[in-house]
PDB file with SEQRES, HELIX, SHEET and CRYST1 records, atoms N, CA, C and O in Angstrom:
SEQRES   1 A   76  MET ASN ALA ASN ALA ALA GLU LEU ASP PHE GLY CYS LYS          
SEQRES   2 A   76  GLU ASP SER LEU LEU LEU LYS ILE ALA LEU LEU GLU LYS          
SEQRES   3 A   76  CYS ILE THR ARG LEU ARG GLU ARG GLN ASP SER GLU VAL          
SEQRES   4 A   76  ILE TYR VAL GLU ARG GLN PHE ARG TRP TRP GLU LYS GLY          
SEQRES   5 A   76  LEU MET TRP LEU GLY VAL ILE SER THR GLY LEU LEU SER          
SEQRES   6 A   76  ILE LEU ILE LEU ILE VAL ILE PHE VAL LYS ARG                  
HELIX    1 AA1 SER A   16  ARG A   34  1                                  19    
HELIX    2 AA2 TRP A   48  LYS A   75  1                                  28    
CRYST1    1.000    1.000    1.000  90.00  90.00  90.00 P 1           1          
ATOM      1  N   MET A   1     113.881  21.192 215.554  1.00  0.00           N  
ATOM      2  CA  MET A   1     113.245  22.018 214.566  1.00  0.00           C  
ATOM      3  C   MET A   1     112.986  21.236 213.295  1.00  0.00           C  
ATOM      4  O   MET A   1     113.667  20.252 213.005  1.00  0.00           O  
ATOM      5  N   ASN A   2     112.032  21.665 212.567  1.00  0.00           N  
ATOM      6  CA  ASN A   2     111.632  21.032 211.318  1.00  0.00           C  
ATOM      7  C   ASN A   2     112.644  21.371 210.226  1.00  0.00           C  
ATOM      8  O   ASN A   2     113.242  22.446 210.254  1.00  0.00           O  
ATOM      9  N   ALA A   3     112.835  20.507 209.306  1.00  0.00           N  
ATOM     10  CA  ALA A   3     113.796  20.735 208.220  1.00  0.00           C  
ATOM     11  C   ALA A   3     113.303  21.831 207.286  1.00  0.00           C  
ATOM     12  O   ALA A   3     114.125  22.513 206.674  1.00  0.00           O  
ATOM     13  N   ASN A   4     111.985  22.027 207.152  1.00  0.00           N  
ATOM     14  CA  ASN A   4     111.435  23.050 206.262  1.00  0.00           C  
ATOM     15  C   ASN A   4     111.284  24.407 206.951  1.00  0.00           C  
ATOM     16  O   ASN A   4     110.936  25.401 206.313  1.00  0.00           O  
ATOM     17  N   ALA A   5     111.544  24.438 208.238  1.00  0.00           N  
ATOM     18  CA  ALA A   5     111.360  25.685 208.982  1.00  0.00           C  
ATOM     19  C   ALA A   5     112.492  26.652 208.651  1.00  0.00           C  
ATOM     20  O   ALA A   5     113.628  26.251 208.397  1.00  0.00           O  
ATOM     21  N   ALA A   6     112.159  27.886 208.662  1.00  0.00           N  
ATOM     22  CA  ALA A   6     113.162  28.918 208.372  1.00  0.00           C  
ATOM     23  C   ALA A   6     113.230  29.872 209.561  1.00  0.00           C  
ATOM     24  O   ALA A   6     112.240  30.094 210.258  1.00  0.00           O  
ATOM     25  N   GLU A   7     114.375  30.407 209.768  1.00  0.00           N  
ATOM     26  CA  GLU A   7     114.550  31.381 210.831  1.00  0.00           C  
ATOM     27  C   GLU A   7     114.513  32.768 210.239  1.00  0.00           C  
ATOM     28  O   GLU A   7     115.065  33.031 209.170  1.00  0.00           O  
ATOM     29  N   LEU A   8     113.860  33.634 210.949  1.00  0.00           N  
ATOM     30  CA  LEU A   8     113.779  35.015 210.494  1.00  0.00           C  
ATOM     31  C   LEU A   8     114.622  35.858 211.433  1.00  0.00           C  
ATOM     32  O   LEU A   8     114.418  35.852 212.647  1.00  0.00           O  
ATOM     33  N   ASP A   9     115.553  36.570 210.869  1.00  0.00           N  
ATOM     34  CA  ASP A   9     116.426  37.423 211.659  1.00  0.00           C  
ATOM     35  C   ASP A   9     116.427  38.805 211.023  1.00  0.00           C  
ATOM     36  O   ASP A   9     116.719  38.953 209.836  1.00  0.00           O  
ATOM     37  N   PHE A  10     116.102  39.797 211.810  1.00  0.00           N  
ATOM     38  CA  PHE A  10     116.102  41.159 211.274  1.00  0.00           C  
ATOM     39  C   PHE A  10     116.634  42.102 212.340  1.00  0.00           C  
ATOM     40  O   PHE A  10     116.583  41.820 213.537  1.00  0.00           O  
ATOM     41  N   GLY A  11     117.130  43.198 211.878  1.00  0.00           N  
ATOM     42  CA  GLY A  11     117.654  44.204 212.792  1.00  0.00           C  
ATOM     43  C   GLY A  11     116.860  45.490 212.646  1.00  0.00           C  
ATOM     44  O   GLY A  11     116.418  45.844 211.553  1.00  0.00           O  
ATOM     45  N   CYS A  12     116.690  46.165 213.736  1.00  0.00           N  
ATOM     46  CA  CYS A  12     115.956  47.425 213.720  1.00  0.00           C  
ATOM     47  C   CYS A  12     116.964  48.549 213.769  1.00  0.00           C  
ATOM     48  O   CYS A  12     117.777  48.622 214.690  1.00  0.00           O  
ATOM     49  N   LYS A  13     116.915  49.431 212.777  1.00  0.00           N  
ATOM     50  CA  LYS A  13     117.896  50.501 212.702  1.00  0.00           C  
ATOM     51  C   LYS A  13     117.430  51.767 213.404  1.00  0.00           C  
ATOM     52  O   LYS A  13     118.244  52.652 213.669  1.00  0.00           O  
ATOM     53  N   GLU A  14     116.140  51.878 213.713  1.00  0.00           N  
ATOM     54  CA  GLU A  14     115.626  53.074 214.370  1.00  0.00           C  
ATOM     55  C   GLU A  14     114.820  52.649 215.597  1.00  0.00           C  
ATOM     56  O   GLU A  14     114.070  51.674 215.570  1.00  0.00           O  
ATOM     57  N   ASP A  15     115.000  53.405 216.656  1.00  0.00           N  
ATOM     58  CA  ASP A  15     114.283  53.094 217.886  1.00  0.00           C  
ATOM     59  C   ASP A  15     112.812  53.460 217.708  1.00  0.00           C  
ATOM     60  O   ASP A  15     112.486  54.590 217.345  1.00  0.00           O  
ATOM     61  N   SER A  16     111.941  52.509 217.961  1.00  0.00           N  
ATOM     62  CA  SER A  16     110.506  52.742 217.751  1.00  0.00           C  
ATOM     63  C   SER A  16     109.953  53.746 218.754  1.00  0.00           C  
ATOM     64  O   SER A  16     108.997  54.458 218.447  1.00  0.00           O  
ATOM     65  N   LEU A  17     110.531  53.814 219.934  1.00  0.00           N  
ATOM     66  CA  LEU A  17     110.062  54.748 220.941  1.00  0.00           C  
ATOM     67  C   LEU A  17     110.353  56.195 220.522  1.00  0.00           C  
ATOM     68  O   LEU A  17     109.538  57.088 220.751  1.00  0.00           O  
ATOM     69  N   LEU A  18     111.511  56.415 219.912  1.00  0.00           N  
ATOM     70  CA  LEU A  18     111.829  57.762 219.427  1.00  0.00           C  
ATOM     71  C   LEU A  18     110.867  58.187 218.324  1.00  0.00           C  
ATOM     72  O   LEU A  18     110.466  59.349 218.263  1.00  0.00           O  
ATOM     73  N   LEU A  19     110.503  57.268 217.467  1.00  0.00           N  
ATOM     74  CA  LEU A  19     109.547  57.571 216.402  1.00  0.00           C  
ATOM     75  C   LEU A  19     108.179  57.899 216.984  1.00  0.00           C  
ATOM     76  O   LEU A  19     107.508  58.820 216.517  1.00  0.00           O  
ATOM     77  N   LYS A  20     107.763  57.151 218.000  1.00  0.00           N  
ATOM     78  CA  LYS A  20     106.473  57.403 218.640  1.00  0.00           C  
ATOM     79  C   LYS A  20     106.476  58.769 219.329  1.00  0.00           C  
ATOM     80  O   LYS A  20     105.489  59.502 219.254  1.00  0.00           O  
ATOM     81  N   ILE A  21     107.573  59.111 219.996  1.00  0.00           N  
ATOM     82  CA  ILE A  21     107.678  60.410 220.660  1.00  0.00           C  
ATOM     83  C   ILE A  21     107.602  61.540 219.637  1.00  0.00           C  
ATOM     84  O   ILE A  21     106.932  62.545 219.873  1.00  0.00           O  
ATOM     85  N   ALA A  22     108.274  61.385 218.522  1.00  0.00           N  
ATOM     86  CA  ALA A  22     108.248  62.420 217.488  1.00  0.00           C  
ATOM     87  C   ALA A  22     106.832  62.616 216.948  1.00  0.00           C  
ATOM     88  O   ALA A  22     106.397  63.750 216.747  1.00  0.00           O  
ATOM     89  N   LEU A  23     106.116  61.523 216.715  1.00  0.00           N  
ATOM     90  CA  LEU A  23     104.747  61.625 216.217  1.00  0.00           C  
ATOM     91  C   LEU A  23     103.828  62.269 217.251  1.00  0.00           C  
ATOM     92  O   LEU A  23     102.975  63.085 216.903  1.00  0.00           O  
ATOM     93  N   LEU A  24     104.000  61.908 218.517  1.00  0.00           N  
ATOM     94  CA  LEU A  24     103.169  62.506 219.570  1.00  0.00           C  
ATOM     95  C   LEU A  24     103.453  64.002 219.712  1.00  0.00           C  
ATOM     96  O   LEU A  24     102.527  64.789 219.909  1.00  0.00           O  
ATOM     97  N   GLU A  25     104.720  64.400 219.613  1.00  0.00           N  
ATOM     98  CA  GLU A  25     105.046  65.823 219.691  1.00  0.00           C  
ATOM     99  C   GLU A  25     104.417  66.600 218.537  1.00  0.00           C  
ATOM    100  O   GLU A  25     103.962  67.730 218.716  1.00  0.00           O  
ATOM    101  N   LYS A  26     104.394  65.995 217.364  1.00  0.00           N  
ATOM    102  CA  LYS A  26     103.775  66.646 216.216  1.00  0.00           C  
ATOM    103  C   LYS A  26     102.272  66.828 216.440  1.00  0.00           C  
ATOM    104  O   LYS A  26     101.715  67.878 216.119  1.00  0.00           O  
ATOM    105  N   CYS A  27     101.622  65.805 216.990  1.00  0.00           N  
ATOM    106  CA  CYS A  27     100.184  65.897 217.284  1.00  0.00           C  
ATOM    107  C   CYS A  27      99.910  66.947 218.361  1.00  0.00           C  
ATOM    108  O   CYS A  27      98.944  67.704 218.264  1.00  0.00           O  
ATOM    109  N   ILE A  28     100.757  66.991 219.379  1.00  0.00           N  
ATOM    110  CA  ILE A  28     100.570  67.957 220.463  1.00  0.00           C  
ATOM    111  C   ILE A  28     100.721  69.379 219.951  1.00  0.00           C  
ATOM    112  O   ILE A  28      99.934  70.251 220.320  1.00  0.00           O  
ATOM    113  N   THR A  29     101.718  69.634 219.106  1.00  0.00           N  
ATOM    114  CA  THR A  29     101.883  70.995 218.577  1.00  0.00           C  
ATOM    115  C   THR A  29     100.714  71.388 217.692  1.00  0.00           C  
ATOM    116  O   THR A  29     100.300  72.548 217.697  1.00  0.00           O  
ATOM    117  N   ARG A  30     100.177  70.450 216.937  1.00  0.00           N  
ATOM    118  CA  ARG A  30      99.003  70.761 216.116  1.00  0.00           C  
ATOM    119  C   ARG A  30      97.805  71.113 216.976  1.00  0.00           C  
ATOM    120  O   ARG A  30      97.073  72.055 216.673  1.00  0.00           O  
ATOM    121  N   LEU A  31      97.600  70.356 218.054  1.00  0.00           N  
ATOM    122  CA  LEU A  31      96.486  70.631 218.952  1.00  0.00           C  
ATOM    123  C   LEU A  31      96.661  71.982 219.650  1.00  0.00           C  
ATOM    124  O   LEU A  31      95.687  72.714 219.828  1.00  0.00           O  
ATOM    125  N   ARG A  32      97.878  72.314 220.041  1.00  0.00           N  
ATOM    126  CA  ARG A  32      98.116  73.609 220.683  1.00  0.00           C  
ATOM    127  C   ARG A  32      97.865  74.757 219.719  1.00  0.00           C  
ATOM    128  O   ARG A  32      97.355  75.800 220.127  1.00  0.00           O  
ATOM    129  N   GLU A  33      98.208  74.590 218.470  1.00  0.00           N  
ATOM    130  CA  GLU A  33      97.962  75.639 217.477  1.00  0.00           C  
ATOM    131  C   GLU A  33      96.468  75.867 217.295  1.00  0.00           C  
ATOM    132  O   GLU A  33      96.028  76.999 217.089  1.00  0.00           O  
ATOM    133  N   ARG A  34      95.696  74.803 217.371  1.00  0.00           N  
ATOM    134  CA  ARG A  34      94.246  74.939 217.230  1.00  0.00           C  
ATOM    135  C   ARG A  34      93.635  75.627 218.440  1.00  0.00           C  
ATOM    136  O   ARG A  34      92.662  76.368 218.305  1.00  0.00           O  
ATOM    137  N   GLN A  35      94.197  75.389 219.622  1.00  0.00           N  
ATOM    138  CA  GLN A  35      93.608  75.887 220.854  1.00  0.00           C  
ATOM    139  C   GLN A  35      94.160  77.245 221.266  1.00  0.00           C  
ATOM    140  O   GLN A  35      93.846  77.713 222.360  1.00  0.00           O  
ATOM    141  N   ASP A  36      94.953  77.882 220.452  1.00  0.00           N  
ATOM    142  CA  ASP A  36      95.510  79.196 220.787  1.00  0.00           C  
ATOM    143  C   ASP A  36      94.505  80.303 220.502  1.00  0.00           C  
ATOM    144  O   ASP A  36      94.848  81.318 219.895  1.00  0.00           O  
ATOM    145  N   SER A  37      93.288  80.112 220.932  1.00  0.00           N  
ATOM    146  CA  SER A  37      92.275  81.135 220.753  1.00  0.00           C  
ATOM    147  C   SER A  37      92.122  81.920 222.044  1.00  0.00           C  
ATOM    148  O   SER A  37      92.453  81.424 223.121  1.00  0.00           O  
ATOM    149  N   GLU A  38      91.633  83.115 221.939  1.00  0.00           N  
ATOM    150  CA  GLU A  38      91.485  83.988 223.094  1.00  0.00           C  
ATOM    151  C   GLU A  38      90.178  83.677 223.817  1.00  0.00           C  
ATOM    152  O   GLU A  38      89.125  83.531 223.197  1.00  0.00           O  
ATOM    153  N   VAL A  39      90.270  83.581 225.127  1.00  0.00           N  
ATOM    154  CA  VAL A  39      89.099  83.300 225.950  1.00  0.00           C  
ATOM    155  C   VAL A  39      88.559  84.619 226.473  1.00  0.00           C  
ATOM    156  O   VAL A  39      89.287  85.406 227.078  1.00  0.00           O  
ATOM    157  N   ILE A  40      87.282  84.849 226.235  1.00  0.00           N  
ATOM    158  CA  ILE A  40      86.639  86.086 226.683  1.00  0.00           C  
ATOM    159  C   ILE A  40      85.639  85.718 227.774  1.00  0.00           C  
ATOM    160  O   ILE A  40      84.722  84.928 227.551  1.00  0.00           O  
ATOM    161  N   TYR A  41      85.830  86.302 228.954  1.00  0.00           N  
ATOM    162  CA  TYR A  41      84.919  86.063 230.061  1.00  0.00           C  
ATOM    163  C   TYR A  41      83.871  87.172 230.092  1.00  0.00           C  
ATOM    164  O   TYR A  41      84.202  88.356 230.052  1.00  0.00           O  
ATOM    165  N   VAL A  42      82.627  86.779 230.163  1.00  0.00           N  
ATOM    166  CA  VAL A  42      81.531  87.734 230.209  1.00  0.00           C  
ATOM    167  C   VAL A  42      80.940  87.687 231.607  1.00  0.00           C  
ATOM    168  O   VAL A  42      80.510  86.636 232.081  1.00  0.00           O  
ATOM    169  N   GLU A  43      80.926  88.846 232.261  1.00  0.00           N  
ATOM    170  CA  GLU A  43      80.385  88.923 233.603  1.00  0.00           C  
ATOM    171  C   GLU A  43      78.871  89.018 233.528  1.00  0.00           C  
ATOM    172  O   GLU A  43      78.328  89.861 232.813  1.00  0.00           O  
ATOM    173  N   ARG A  44      78.199  88.162 234.260  1.00  0.00           N  
ATOM    174  CA  ARG A  44      76.746  88.187 234.228  1.00  0.00           C  
ATOM    175  C   ARG A  44      76.207  88.867 235.482  1.00  0.00           C  
ATOM    176  O   ARG A  44      76.890  88.944 236.503  1.00  0.00           O  
ATOM    177  N   GLN A  45      75.003  89.347 235.394  1.00  0.00           N  
ATOM    178  CA  GLN A  45      74.344  89.995 236.526  1.00  0.00           C  
ATOM    179  C   GLN A  45      73.829  88.924 237.492  1.00  0.00           C  
ATOM    180  O   GLN A  45      73.449  87.827 237.082  1.00  0.00           O  
ATOM    181  N   PHE A  46      73.827  89.268 238.779  1.00  0.00           N  
ATOM    182  CA  PHE A  46      73.275  88.340 239.759  1.00  0.00           C  
ATOM    183  C   PHE A  46      71.761  88.287 239.610  1.00  0.00           C  
ATOM    184  O   PHE A  46      71.117  89.282 239.276  1.00  0.00           O  
ATOM    185  N   ARG A  47      71.216  87.123 239.861  1.00  0.00           N  
ATOM    186  CA  ARG A  47      69.762  86.971 239.841  1.00  0.00           C  
ATOM    187  C   ARG A  47      69.199  87.522 241.146  1.00  0.00           C  
ATOM    188  O   ARG A  47      69.946  87.765 242.093  1.00  0.00           O  
ATOM    189  N   TRP A  48      67.876  87.720 241.197  1.00  0.00           N  
ATOM    190  CA  TRP A  48      67.252  88.345 242.361  1.00  0.00           C  
ATOM    191  C   TRP A  48      67.455  87.524 243.624  1.00  0.00           C  
ATOM    192  O   TRP A  48      67.667  88.082 244.700  1.00  0.00           O  
ATOM    193  N   TRP A  49      67.392  86.197 243.500  1.00  0.00           N  
ATOM    194  CA  TRP A  49      67.533  85.364 244.680  1.00  0.00           C  
ATOM    195  C   TRP A  49      68.979  85.315 245.157  1.00  0.00           C  
ATOM    196  O   TRP A  49      69.228  85.147 246.351  1.00  0.00           O  
ATOM    197  N   GLU A  50      69.946  85.462 244.233  1.00  0.00           N  
ATOM    198  CA  GLU A  50      71.345  85.517 244.638  1.00  0.00           C  
ATOM    199  C   GLU A  50      71.629  86.806 245.412  1.00  0.00           C  
ATOM    200  O   GLU A  50      72.341  86.794 246.416  1.00  0.00           O  
ATOM    201  N   LYS A  51      71.062  87.914 244.933  1.00  0.00           N  
ATOM    202  CA  LYS A  51      71.206  89.183 245.651  1.00  0.00           C  
ATOM    203  C   LYS A  51      70.554  89.100 247.023  1.00  0.00           C  
ATOM    204  O   LYS A  51      71.099  89.597 248.009  1.00  0.00           O  
ATOM    205  N   GLY A  52      69.383  88.470 247.081  1.00  0.00           N  
ATOM    206  CA  GLY A  52      68.685  88.310 248.352  1.00  0.00           C  
ATOM    207  C   GLY A  52      69.492  87.497 249.352  1.00  0.00           C  
ATOM    208  O   GLY A  52      69.545  87.836 250.535  1.00  0.00           O  
ATOM    209  N   LEU A  53      70.120  86.424 248.879  1.00  0.00           N  
ATOM    210  CA  LEU A  53      70.935  85.612 249.780  1.00  0.00           C  
ATOM    211  C   LEU A  53      72.156  86.388 250.270  1.00  0.00           C  
ATOM    212  O   LEU A  53      72.561  86.248 251.424  1.00  0.00           O  
ATOM    213  N   MET A  54      72.742  87.203 249.395  1.00  0.00           N  
ATOM    214  CA  MET A  54      73.890  88.008 249.815  1.00  0.00           C  
ATOM    215  C   MET A  54      73.482  89.023 250.873  1.00  0.00           C  
ATOM    216  O   MET A  54      74.190  89.199 251.865  1.00  0.00           O  
ATOM    217  N   TRP A  55      72.347  89.696 250.675  1.00  0.00           N  
ATOM    218  CA  TRP A  55      71.880  90.672 251.659  1.00  0.00           C  
ATOM    219  C   TRP A  55      71.499  89.995 252.969  1.00  0.00           C  
ATOM    220  O   TRP A  55      71.724  90.547 254.046  1.00  0.00           O  
ATOM    221  N   LEU A  56      70.923  88.804 252.877  1.00  0.00           N  
ATOM    222  CA  LEU A  56      70.593  88.052 254.080  1.00  0.00           C  
ATOM    223  C   LEU A  56      71.864  87.711 254.865  1.00  0.00           C  
ATOM    224  O   LEU A  56      71.868  87.767 256.095  1.00  0.00           O  
ATOM    225  N   GLY A  57      72.926  87.362 254.164  1.00  0.00           N  
ATOM    226  CA  GLY A  57      74.204  87.084 254.818  1.00  0.00           C  
ATOM    227  C   GLY A  57      74.785  88.320 255.478  1.00  0.00           C  
ATOM    228  O   GLY A  57      75.314  88.241 256.587  1.00  0.00           O  
ATOM    229  N   VAL A  58      74.693  89.479 254.799  1.00  0.00           N  
ATOM    230  CA  VAL A  58      75.203  90.730 255.370  1.00  0.00           C  
ATOM    231  C   VAL A  58      74.419  91.088 256.633  1.00  0.00           C  
ATOM    232  O   VAL A  58      75.007  91.446 257.654  1.00  0.00           O  
ATOM    233  N   ILE A  59      73.111  90.991 256.558  1.00  0.00           N  
ATOM    234  CA  ILE A  59      72.269  91.350 257.701  1.00  0.00           C  
ATOM    235  C   ILE A  59      72.506  90.396 258.871  1.00  0.00           C  
ATOM    236  O   ILE A  59      72.630  90.837 260.013  1.00  0.00           O  
ATOM    237  N   SER A  60      72.569  89.110 258.598  1.00  0.00           N  
ATOM    238  CA  SER A  60      72.767  88.144 259.679  1.00  0.00           C  
ATOM    239  C   SER A  60      74.157  88.285 260.298  1.00  0.00           C  
ATOM    240  O   SER A  60      74.305  88.107 261.507  1.00  0.00           O  
ATOM    241  N   THR A  61      75.166  88.596 259.510  1.00  0.00           N  
ATOM    242  CA  THR A  61      76.508  88.820 260.054  1.00  0.00           C  
ATOM    243  C   THR A  61      76.519  90.060 260.934  1.00  0.00           C  
ATOM    244  O   THR A  61      77.125  90.056 262.006  1.00  0.00           O  
ATOM    245  N   GLY A  62      75.858  91.113 260.494  1.00  0.00           N  
ATOM    246  CA  GLY A  62      75.775  92.334 261.296  1.00  0.00           C  
ATOM    247  C   GLY A  62      75.055  92.105 262.605  1.00  0.00           C  
ATOM    248  O   GLY A  62      75.530  92.533 263.657  1.00  0.00           O  
ATOM    249  N   LEU A  63      73.908  91.431 262.557  1.00  0.00           N  
ATOM    250  CA  LEU A  63      73.155  91.157 263.783  1.00  0.00           C  
ATOM    251  C   LEU A  63      73.934  90.260 264.746  1.00  0.00           C  
ATOM    252  O   LEU A  63      73.908  90.467 265.960  1.00  0.00           O  
ATOM    253  N   LEU A  64      74.624  89.264 264.193  1.00  0.00           N  
ATOM    254  CA  LEU A  64      75.428  88.378 265.028  1.00  0.00           C  
ATOM    255  C   LEU A  64      76.581  89.134 265.680  1.00  0.00           C  
ATOM    256  O   LEU A  64      76.901  88.890 266.843  1.00  0.00           O  
ATOM    257  N   SER A  65      77.203  90.045 264.943  1.00  0.00           N  
ATOM    258  CA  SER A  65      78.285  90.863 265.508  1.00  0.00           C  
ATOM    259  C   SER A  65      77.764  91.744 266.639  1.00  0.00           C  
ATOM    260  O   SER A  65      78.401  91.854 267.686  1.00  0.00           O  
ATOM    261  N   ILE A  66      76.611  92.369 266.432  1.00  0.00           N  
ATOM    262  CA  ILE A  66      76.014  93.217 267.478  1.00  0.00           C  
ATOM    263  C   ILE A  66      75.679  92.377 268.703  1.00  0.00           C  
ATOM    264  O   ILE A  66      75.922  92.809 269.830  1.00  0.00           O  
ATOM    265  N   LEU A  67      75.128  91.189 268.502  1.00  0.00           N  
ATOM    266  CA  LEU A  67      74.790  90.295 269.609  1.00  0.00           C  
ATOM    267  C   LEU A  67      76.033  89.883 270.390  1.00  0.00           C  
ATOM    268  O   LEU A  67      76.007  89.856 271.621  1.00  0.00           O  
ATOM    269  N   ILE A  68      77.098  89.570 269.707  1.00  0.00           N  
ATOM    270  CA  ILE A  68      78.354  89.180 270.375  1.00  0.00           C  
ATOM    271  C   ILE A  68      78.907  90.352 271.185  1.00  0.00           C  
ATOM    272  O   ILE A  68      79.368  90.164 272.311  1.00  0.00           O  
ATOM    273  N   LEU A  69      78.865  91.561 270.617  1.00  0.00           N  
ATOM    274  CA  LEU A  69      79.351  92.739 271.343  1.00  0.00           C  
ATOM    275  C   LEU A  69      78.508  93.007 272.585  1.00  0.00           C  
ATOM    276  O   LEU A  69      79.050  93.372 273.628  1.00  0.00           O  
ATOM    277  N   ILE A  70      77.200  92.832 272.491  1.00  0.00           N  
ATOM    278  CA  ILE A  70      76.316  93.031 273.643  1.00  0.00           C  
ATOM    279  C   ILE A  70      76.648  92.015 274.734  1.00  0.00           C  
ATOM    280  O   ILE A  70      76.718  92.370 275.911  1.00  0.00           O  
ATOM    281  N   VAL A  71      76.854  90.759 274.350  1.00  0.00           N  
ATOM    282  CA  VAL A  71      77.172  89.718 275.331  1.00  0.00           C  
ATOM    283  C   VAL A  71      78.512  90.014 276.006  1.00  0.00           C  
ATOM    284  O   VAL A  71      78.655  89.826 277.214  1.00  0.00           O  
ATOM    285  N   ILE A  72      79.485  90.473 275.235  1.00  0.00           N  
ATOM    286  CA  ILE A  72      80.800  90.775 275.806  1.00  0.00           C  
ATOM    287  C   ILE A  72      80.708  91.921 276.795  1.00  0.00           C  
ATOM    288  O   ILE A  72      81.291  91.839 277.876  1.00  0.00           O  
ATOM    289  N   PHE A  73      79.991  92.990 276.459  1.00  0.00           N  
ATOM    290  CA  PHE A  73      79.906  94.163 277.333  1.00  0.00           C  
ATOM    291  C   PHE A  73      79.015  93.922 278.551  1.00  0.00           C  
ATOM    292  O   PHE A  73      79.228  94.537 279.595  1.00  0.00           O  
ATOM    293  N   VAL A  74      78.027  93.043 278.437  1.00  0.00           N  
ATOM    294  CA  VAL A  74      77.153  92.757 279.577  1.00  0.00           C  
ATOM    295  C   VAL A  74      77.895  91.931 280.615  1.00  0.00           C  
ATOM    296  O   VAL A  74      77.680  92.124 281.812  1.00  0.00           O  
ATOM    297  N   LYS A  75      78.764  91.014 280.193  1.00  0.00           N  
ATOM    298  CA  LYS A  75      79.491  90.156 281.119  1.00  0.00           C  
ATOM    299  C   LYS A  75      80.553  90.922 281.903  1.00  0.00           C  
ATOM    300  O   LYS A  75      81.002  90.433 282.940  1.00  0.00           O  
ATOM    301  N   ARG A  76      80.969  92.098 281.451  1.00  0.00           N  
ATOM    302  CA  ARG A  76      81.992  92.884 282.144  1.00  0.00           C  
ATOM    303  C   ARG A  76      81.476  93.533 283.328  1.00  0.00           C  
ATOM    304  O   ARG A  76      82.215  94.233 284.020  1.00  0.00           O  
TER     305      ARG A  76                                                      
END                                                                             
Protein backbone atom coordinates (compact mmCIF):
# COMPACT_ATOMS: atom_id res chain seq x y z
CA MET A 1 0.00 0.00 0.00
CA ASN A 2 1.00 3.58 -0.58
CA ALA A 3 2.21 5.63 2.37
CA ASN A 4 -0.32 8.41 1.56
CA ALA A 5 -3.23 6.01 1.26
CA ALA A 6 -5.83 6.02 3.97
CA GLU A 7 -8.20 3.31 5.02
CA LEU A 8 -11.83 4.04 5.43
CA ASP A 9 -13.67 2.06 8.05
CA PHE A 10 -17.29 2.67 8.91
CA GLY A 11 -20.05 0.80 10.60
CA CYS A 12 -23.67 0.68 9.62
CA LYS A 13 -26.03 1.02 12.56
CA GLU A 14 -29.27 0.41 10.64
CA ASP A 15 -30.08 -2.35 8.21
CA SER A 16 -30.63 -0.83 4.77
CA LEU A 17 -33.09 -3.55 3.80
CA LEU A 18 -35.36 -2.70 6.73
CA LEU A 19 -35.32 0.95 5.69
CA LYS A 20 -36.20 0.01 2.11
CA ILE A 21 -39.07 -2.20 3.30
CA ALA A 22 -40.44 0.60 5.47
CA LEU A 23 -40.35 3.05 2.56
CA LEU A 24 -42.02 0.56 0.21
CA GLU A 25 -44.78 -0.13 2.75
CA LYS A 26 -45.41 3.60 3.05
CA CYS A 27 -45.69 3.92 -0.75
CA ILE A 28 -48.00 0.90 -0.96
CA THR A 29 -50.36 2.27 1.71
CA ARG A 30 -50.49 5.62 -0.08
CA LEU A 31 -51.35 3.92 -3.36
CA ARG A 32 -54.05 1.81 -1.70
CA GLU A 33 -55.62 4.92 -0.16
CA ARG A 34 -55.80 6.50 -3.60
CA GLN A 35 -57.35 3.42 -5.18
CA ASP A 36 -60.06 2.89 -2.55
CA SER A 37 -62.70 4.19 -4.92
CA GLU A 38 -65.94 2.42 -5.67
CA VAL A 39 -66.23 0.64 -8.99
CA ILE A 40 -69.60 0.97 -10.70
CA TYR A 41 -70.44 -1.52 -13.43
CA VAL A 42 -72.88 -0.34 -16.06
CA GLU A 43 -74.75 -3.01 -17.96
CA ARG A 44 -74.99 -2.26 -21.64
CA GLN A 45 -77.61 -3.44 -24.10
CA PHE A 46 -76.71 -6.09 -26.64
CA ARG A 47 -76.24 -4.91 -30.19
CA TRP A 48 -78.50 -6.26 -32.95
CA TRP A 49 -75.87 -8.63 -34.32
CA GLU A 50 -75.10 -10.00 -30.85
CA LYS A 51 -78.80 -10.76 -30.33
CA GLY A 52 -78.92 -12.35 -33.77
CA LEU A 53 -75.98 -14.61 -32.99
CA MET A 54 -77.58 -15.66 -29.70
CA TRP A 55 -80.87 -16.53 -31.42
CA LEU A 56 -78.98 -18.39 -34.14
CA GLY A 57 -77.28 -20.45 -31.42
CA VAL A 58 -80.63 -21.20 -29.73
CA ILE A 59 -82.23 -22.25 -33.00
CA SER A 60 -79.29 -24.38 -34.12
CA THR A 61 -79.10 -26.10 -30.71
CA GLY A 62 -82.82 -26.85 -30.85
CA LEU A 63 -82.65 -28.23 -34.39
CA LEU A 64 -79.60 -30.33 -33.54
CA SER A 65 -81.37 -31.75 -30.47
CA ILE A 66 -84.44 -32.64 -32.56
CA LEU A 67 -82.20 -34.27 -35.19
CA ILE A 68 -80.38 -36.35 -32.57
CA LEU A 69 -83.69 -37.49 -31.05
CA ILE A 70 -85.01 -38.48 -34.49
CA VAL A 71 -81.84 -40.48 -35.22
CA ILE A 72 -82.05 -42.24 -31.84
CA PHE A 73 -85.73 -43.20 -32.26
CA VAL A 74 -85.33 -44.30 -35.89
CA LYS A 75 -82.48 -46.70 -35.04
CA ARG A 76 -84.64 -48.48 -32.42
